[in-house]
mmCIF file of C-alpha atoms and ligand atoms in Angstrom:
data_model
loop_
_atom_site.group_PDB
_atom_site.id
_atom_site.type_symbol
_atom_site.label_atom_id
_atom_site.label_comp_id
_atom_site.label_asym_id
_atom_site.label_seq_id
_atom_site.Cartn_x
_atom_site.Cartn_y
_atom_site.Cartn_z
ATOM 1 C CA MET A 23 -6.822 10.595 8.265
ATOM 2 C CA ASN A 24 -8.517 8.604 10.966
ATOM 3 C CA HIS A 25 -7.358 4.996 10.928
ATOM 4 C CA GLU A 26 -8.932 4.129 14.501
ATOM 5 C CA THR A 27 -11.610 2.004 13.209
ATOM 6 C CA GLU A 28 -9.030 0.102 11.123
ATOM 7 C CA TRP A 29 -7.232 -2.909 11.675
ATOM 8 C CA HIS A 30 -3.934 -4.845 11.336
ATOM 9 C CA PRO A 31 -2.865 -8.082 12.842
ATOM 10 C CA PRO A 32 -0.020 -8.179 15.381
ATOM 11 C CA HIS A 33 3.353 -8.211 13.611
ATOM 12 C CA ALA A 34 6.993 -8.812 14.234
ATOM 13 C CA HIS A 35 8.514 -5.341 13.881
ATOM 14 C CA ASP A 36 11.528 -6.915 12.156
ATOM 15 C CA PRO A 37 11.010 -6.106 8.529
ATOM 16 C CA ASN A 38 11.705 -8.391 5.921
ATOM 17 C CA PRO A 39 14.830 -7.134 4.052
ATOM 18 C CA ALA A 40 14.551 -8.951 0.829
ATOM 19 C CA PRO A 41 11.425 -9.419 -1.631
ATOM 20 C CA PRO A 42 10.035 -12.894 -1.500
ATOM 21 C CA ASP A 43 9.930 -13.034 -5.180
ATOM 22 C CA ASN A 44 10.655 -10.814 -8.276
ATOM 23 C CA ASP A 45 7.214 -10.519 -9.609
ATOM 24 C CA PRO A 46 5.562 -7.128 -8.972
ATOM 25 C CA THR A 47 2.110 -8.011 -10.435
ATOM 26 C CA LEU A 48 -0.792 -8.050 -7.989
ATOM 27 C CA TRP A 49 -4.463 -9.341 -7.771
ATOM 28 C CA LEU A 50 -7.351 -7.135 -6.913
ATOM 29 C CA ASP A 51 -10.175 -9.353 -5.575
ATOM 30 C CA GLY A 52 -13.597 -7.582 -5.930
ATOM 31 C CA GLN A 53 -17.268 -8.462 -5.938
ATOM 32 C CA ASP A 54 -17.048 -9.414 -9.635
ATOM 33 C CA GLY A 55 -13.927 -11.562 -9.471
ATOM 34 C CA ARG A 56 -10.315 -11.242 -9.675
ATOM 35 C CA VAL A 57 -8.326 -8.510 -11.890
ATOM 36 C CA ARG A 58 -4.622 -9.083 -12.396
ATOM 37 C CA LEU A 59 -2.617 -5.600 -12.210
ATOM 38 C CA ALA A 60 0.908 -4.919 -13.461
ATOM 39 C CA PRO A 61 2.690 -1.805 -12.337
ATOM 40 C CA ASP A 62 1.944 -0.485 -15.875
ATOM 41 C CA ASP A 63 -1.936 -0.738 -15.254
ATOM 42 C CA LEU A 64 -1.335 1.413 -12.122
ATOM 43 C CA ALA A 65 0.874 4.006 -13.883
ATOM 44 C CA ALA A 66 -2.022 4.435 -16.360
ATOM 45 C CA LEU A 67 -4.147 5.902 -13.627
ATOM 46 C CA PRO A 68 -3.870 9.441 -12.532
ATOM 47 C CA GLN A 69 -0.660 9.756 -10.473
ATOM 48 C CA GLN A 70 -0.158 11.829 -7.401
ATOM 49 C CA SER A 71 3.025 12.518 -5.436
ATOM 50 C CA VAL A 72 3.539 12.892 -1.683
ATOM 51 C CA SER A 73 6.561 14.422 -0.263
ATOM 52 C CA ASP A 74 7.963 14.385 3.137
ATOM 53 C CA CYS A 75 7.087 10.771 4.010
ATOM 54 C CA TYR A 76 9.099 8.984 6.446
ATOM 55 C CA ILE A 77 9.268 5.274 7.304
ATOM 56 C CA VAL A 78 9.112 5.290 11.070
ATOM 57 C CA SER A 79 10.417 2.434 13.296
ATOM 58 C CA THR A 80 11.152 2.440 16.930
ATOM 59 C CA GLY A 81 13.330 -0.677 16.405
ATOM 60 C CA HIS A 82 15.562 0.204 13.657
ATOM 61 C CA GLY A 83 15.274 3.969 13.134
ATOM 62 C CA THR A 84 13.568 6.248 10.710
ATOM 63 C CA SER A 85 14.336 6.766 7.021
ATOM 64 C CA GLY A 86 13.377 9.744 4.860
ATOM 65 C CA PRO A 87 12.110 12.066 3.859
ATOM 66 C CA PHE A 88 10.919 10.525 0.593
ATOM 67 C CA ALA A 89 8.542 11.703 -2.174
ATOM 68 C CA PHE A 90 6.358 8.781 -3.191
ATOM 69 C CA GLY A 91 4.507 8.576 -6.321
ATOM 70 C CA GLY A 92 1.700 6.509 -7.868
ATOM 71 C CA PRO A 93 -2.019 6.287 -8.019
ATOM 72 C CA ARG A 94 -4.311 6.774 -4.974
ATOM 73 C CA LEU A 95 -5.413 3.336 -3.639
ATOM 74 C CA VAL A 96 -8.939 4.557 -3.706
ATOM 75 C CA ASP A 97 -8.734 5.328 -7.453
ATOM 76 C CA ALA A 98 -7.149 1.965 -8.364
ATOM 77 C CA ILE A 99 -10.027 0.068 -6.534
ATOM 78 C CA ASP A 100 -12.701 2.292 -7.796
ATOM 79 C CA GLN A 101 -11.356 1.945 -11.308
ATOM 80 C CA PHE A 102 -10.754 -1.952 -11.248
ATOM 81 C CA ALA A 103 -13.364 -3.286 -8.787
ATOM 82 C CA GLY A 104 -16.072 -0.594 -8.955
ATOM 83 C CA GLU A 105 -17.098 1.799 -6.233
ATOM 84 C CA ASN A 106 -19.265 -0.285 -4.039
ATOM 85 C CA TRP A 107 -16.930 -1.273 -1.179
ATOM 86 C CA SER A 108 -16.313 -0.307 2.484
ATOM 87 C CA ALA A 109 -12.748 -1.551 3.330
ATOM 88 C CA ALA A 110 -9.761 -3.022 1.619
ATOM 89 C CA ASP A 111 -7.261 -5.487 2.792
ATOM 90 C CA VAL A 112 -3.778 -4.989 1.434
ATOM 91 C CA ILE A 113 -1.482 -8.103 1.621
ATOM 92 C CA SER A 114 1.993 -8.539 0.563
ATOM 93 C CA ALA A 115 3.750 -11.502 -1.048
ATOM 94 C CA ASP A 116 5.351 -12.199 2.340
ATOM 95 C CA GLY A 117 2.031 -12.175 4.263
ATOM 96 C CA PHE A 118 2.312 -8.627 5.622
ATOM 97 C CA ARG A 119 -1.143 -6.961 5.712
ATOM 98 C CA THR A 120 -3.268 -3.973 6.745
ATOM 99 C CA ARG A 121 -6.904 -2.817 6.444
ATOM 100 C CA LEU A 122 -8.010 0.373 5.210
ATOM 101 C CA THR A 123 -11.587 1.769 5.381
ATOM 102 C CA ALA A 124 -13.289 3.241 2.327
ATOM 103 C CA ALA A 125 -14.491 6.152 4.508
ATOM 104 C CA ALA A 126 -10.867 7.067 5.520
ATOM 105 C CA LEU A 127 -9.577 6.467 1.917
ATOM 106 C CA ARG A 128 -12.343 8.747 0.405
ATOM 107 C CA ALA A 129 -11.839 11.625 2.846
ATOM 108 C CA PRO A 130 -10.257 14.600 0.965
ATOM 109 C CA SER A 131 -6.548 14.783 1.710
ATOM 110 C CA GLY A 132 -3.492 16.319 0.175
ATOM 111 C CA ARG A 133 -1.444 13.287 1.536
ATOM 112 C CA PRO A 134 -3.498 10.450 0.132
ATOM 113 C CA VAL A 135 -2.768 6.619 0.504
ATOM 114 C CA LEU A 136 -0.744 5.512 -2.462
ATOM 115 C CA LEU A 137 0.064 2.385 -4.409
ATOM 116 C CA ALA A 138 3.670 3.640 -4.821
ATOM 117 C CA LEU A 139 5.606 3.089 -8.103
ATOM 118 C CA GLU A 140 8.128 5.607 -7.738
ATOM 119 C CA ILE A 141 10.421 7.072 -5.053
ATOM 120 C CA ASP A 142 12.051 10.472 -5.295
ATOM 121 C CA GLY A 143 11.227 10.577 -9.010
ATOM 122 C CA GLN A 144 12.657 7.368 -9.808
ATOM 123 C CA PRO A 145 10.981 3.933 -10.304
ATOM 124 C CA LEU A 146 10.672 2.112 -7.201
ATOM 125 C CA SER A 147 12.879 -1.118 -7.290
ATOM 126 C CA ARG A 148 11.446 -4.481 -6.345
ATOM 127 C CA GLU A 149 13.954 -4.577 -3.532
ATOM 128 C CA ALA A 150 12.476 -1.326 -2.297
ATOM 129 C CA GLY A 151 9.142 -2.768 -2.186
ATOM 130 C CA LEU A 152 7.393 -2.297 -5.727
ATOM 131 C CA VAL A 153 4.304 -2.113 -5.427
ATOM 132 C CA ARG A 154 4.490 -0.397 -2.097
ATOM 133 C CA LEU A 155 1.401 0.770 -0.045
ATOM 134 C CA ILE A 156 2.317 4.225 1.379
ATOM 135 C CA VAL A 157 0.131 5.570 4.058
ATOM 136 C CA PRO A 158 1.568 9.142 4.696
ATOM 137 C CA ASP A 159 1.859 10.215 8.343
ATOM 138 C CA GLU A 160 1.218 6.881 9.790
ATOM 139 C CA SER A 161 2.901 6.816 13.301
ATOM 140 C CA ASP A 162 2.389 3.108 14.168
ATOM 141 C CA ASP A 163 5.797 1.741 13.335
ATOM 142 C CA ALA A 164 5.619 1.448 9.656
ATOM 143 C CA LEU A 165 3.007 -1.430 9.828
ATOM 144 C CA ARG A 166 0.879 0.048 7.100
ATOM 145 C CA GLN A 167 3.795 0.854 4.796
ATOM 146 C CA VAL A 168 3.390 -2.671 3.045
ATOM 147 C CA LYS A 169 6.001 -3.543 0.591
ATOM 148 C CA TRP A 170 5.485 -6.104 -2.329
ATOM 149 C CA VAL A 171 1.792 -5.748 -2.514
ATOM 150 C CA ARG A 172 0.384 -9.089 -3.966
ATOM 151 C CA GLU A 173 -3.265 -9.006 -3.132
ATOM 152 C CA ILE A 174 -5.941 -6.477 -2.433
ATOM 153 C CA ILE A 175 -9.230 -7.989 -1.141
ATOM 154 C CA VAL A 176 -12.229 -5.570 -1.458
ATOM 155 C CA ARG A 177 -15.036 -5.782 1.221
HETATM 156 N N1 LIG B 21 5.892 -6.811 2.788
HETATM 157 C C1 LIG B 21 6.400 -6.162 4.030
HETATM 158 N N2 LIG B 21 6.298 -5.017 4.058
HETATM 159 C C2 LIG B 21 6.723 -4.410 5.275
HETATM 160 C C3 LIG B 21 7.476 -5.237 6.192
HETATM 161 C C4 LIG B 21 7.593 -6.607 5.907
HETATM 162 O O1 LIG B 21 8.334 -7.371 6.670
HETATM 163 N N3 LIG B 21 7.129 -7.037 4.838
HETATM 164 N N4 LIG B 21 7.989 -4.558 7.404
HETATM 165 C C5 LIG B 21 7.449 -3.354 7.762
HETATM 166 C C6 LIG B 21 8.362 -2.716 8.848
HETATM 167 S S1 LIG B 21 8.041 -3.384 10.410
HETATM 168 C C7 LIG B 21 9.126 -1.685 8.546
HETATM 169 S S2 LIG B 21 9.972 -0.764 9.825
HETATM 170 C C8 LIG B 21 9.273 -1.241 7.182
HETATM 171 C C9 LIG B 21 10.631 -1.134 6.828
HETATM 172 O O2 LIG B 21 10.770 -0.423 5.662
HETATM 173 P P1 LIG B 21 12.150 -0.173 4.877
HETATM 174 O O3 LIG B 21 12.482 -1.496 4.359
HETATM 175 O O4 LIG B 21 11.761 0.748 3.537
HETATM 176 O O5 LIG B 21 13.140 0.544 5.810
HETATM 177 O O6 LIG B 21 8.536 -1.914 6.233
HETATM 178 C C10 LIG B 21 7.314 -2.297 6.602
HETATM 179 N N5 LIG B 21 6.561 -3.060 5.532
HETATM 180 MO MO1 LIG B 22 9.335 -1.993 11.687
#
């Protein structure tokens, strides 16, 4: 997947070790307003599993391989905000964020971008990032592996 045209702001590479709160609900901001999504709403969409995912960090090592499961980000946006969008900003409860284009997310892929609800067949804990954006095969120091997604702004 080509993320060259996409964007994320500069970050400290020190990850937050703990969730900022215990509430895993998120908000999807689309053209027609705001939709509140609980993990159960995401679990009602078609689920996909992507195996052999690594969380890569030059600063503090690599973990994995993990199999993450959940809906494709593109399906969640299309379902709850409509199909007329060109990019999405995914923002966490602790202010971490990344931007993904619809063009990249719509490209056919066996390793799609997920809103992960599961890891290795088990429910993802809040500590481990529920709901976590998983961008398989990212090689930019895990800056797209956004834990504790709180808001998705559709553009
Ligand atoms: N919400 C949020 N997501 C985040 C971060 C963070 O600080 N906050 N840090 C990123 C960085 S720099 C890394 S290396 C990984 C660490 O993931 P891990 O806790 O699963 O090892 O999470 C990424 N996702
Ligand atoms: Mo990192």
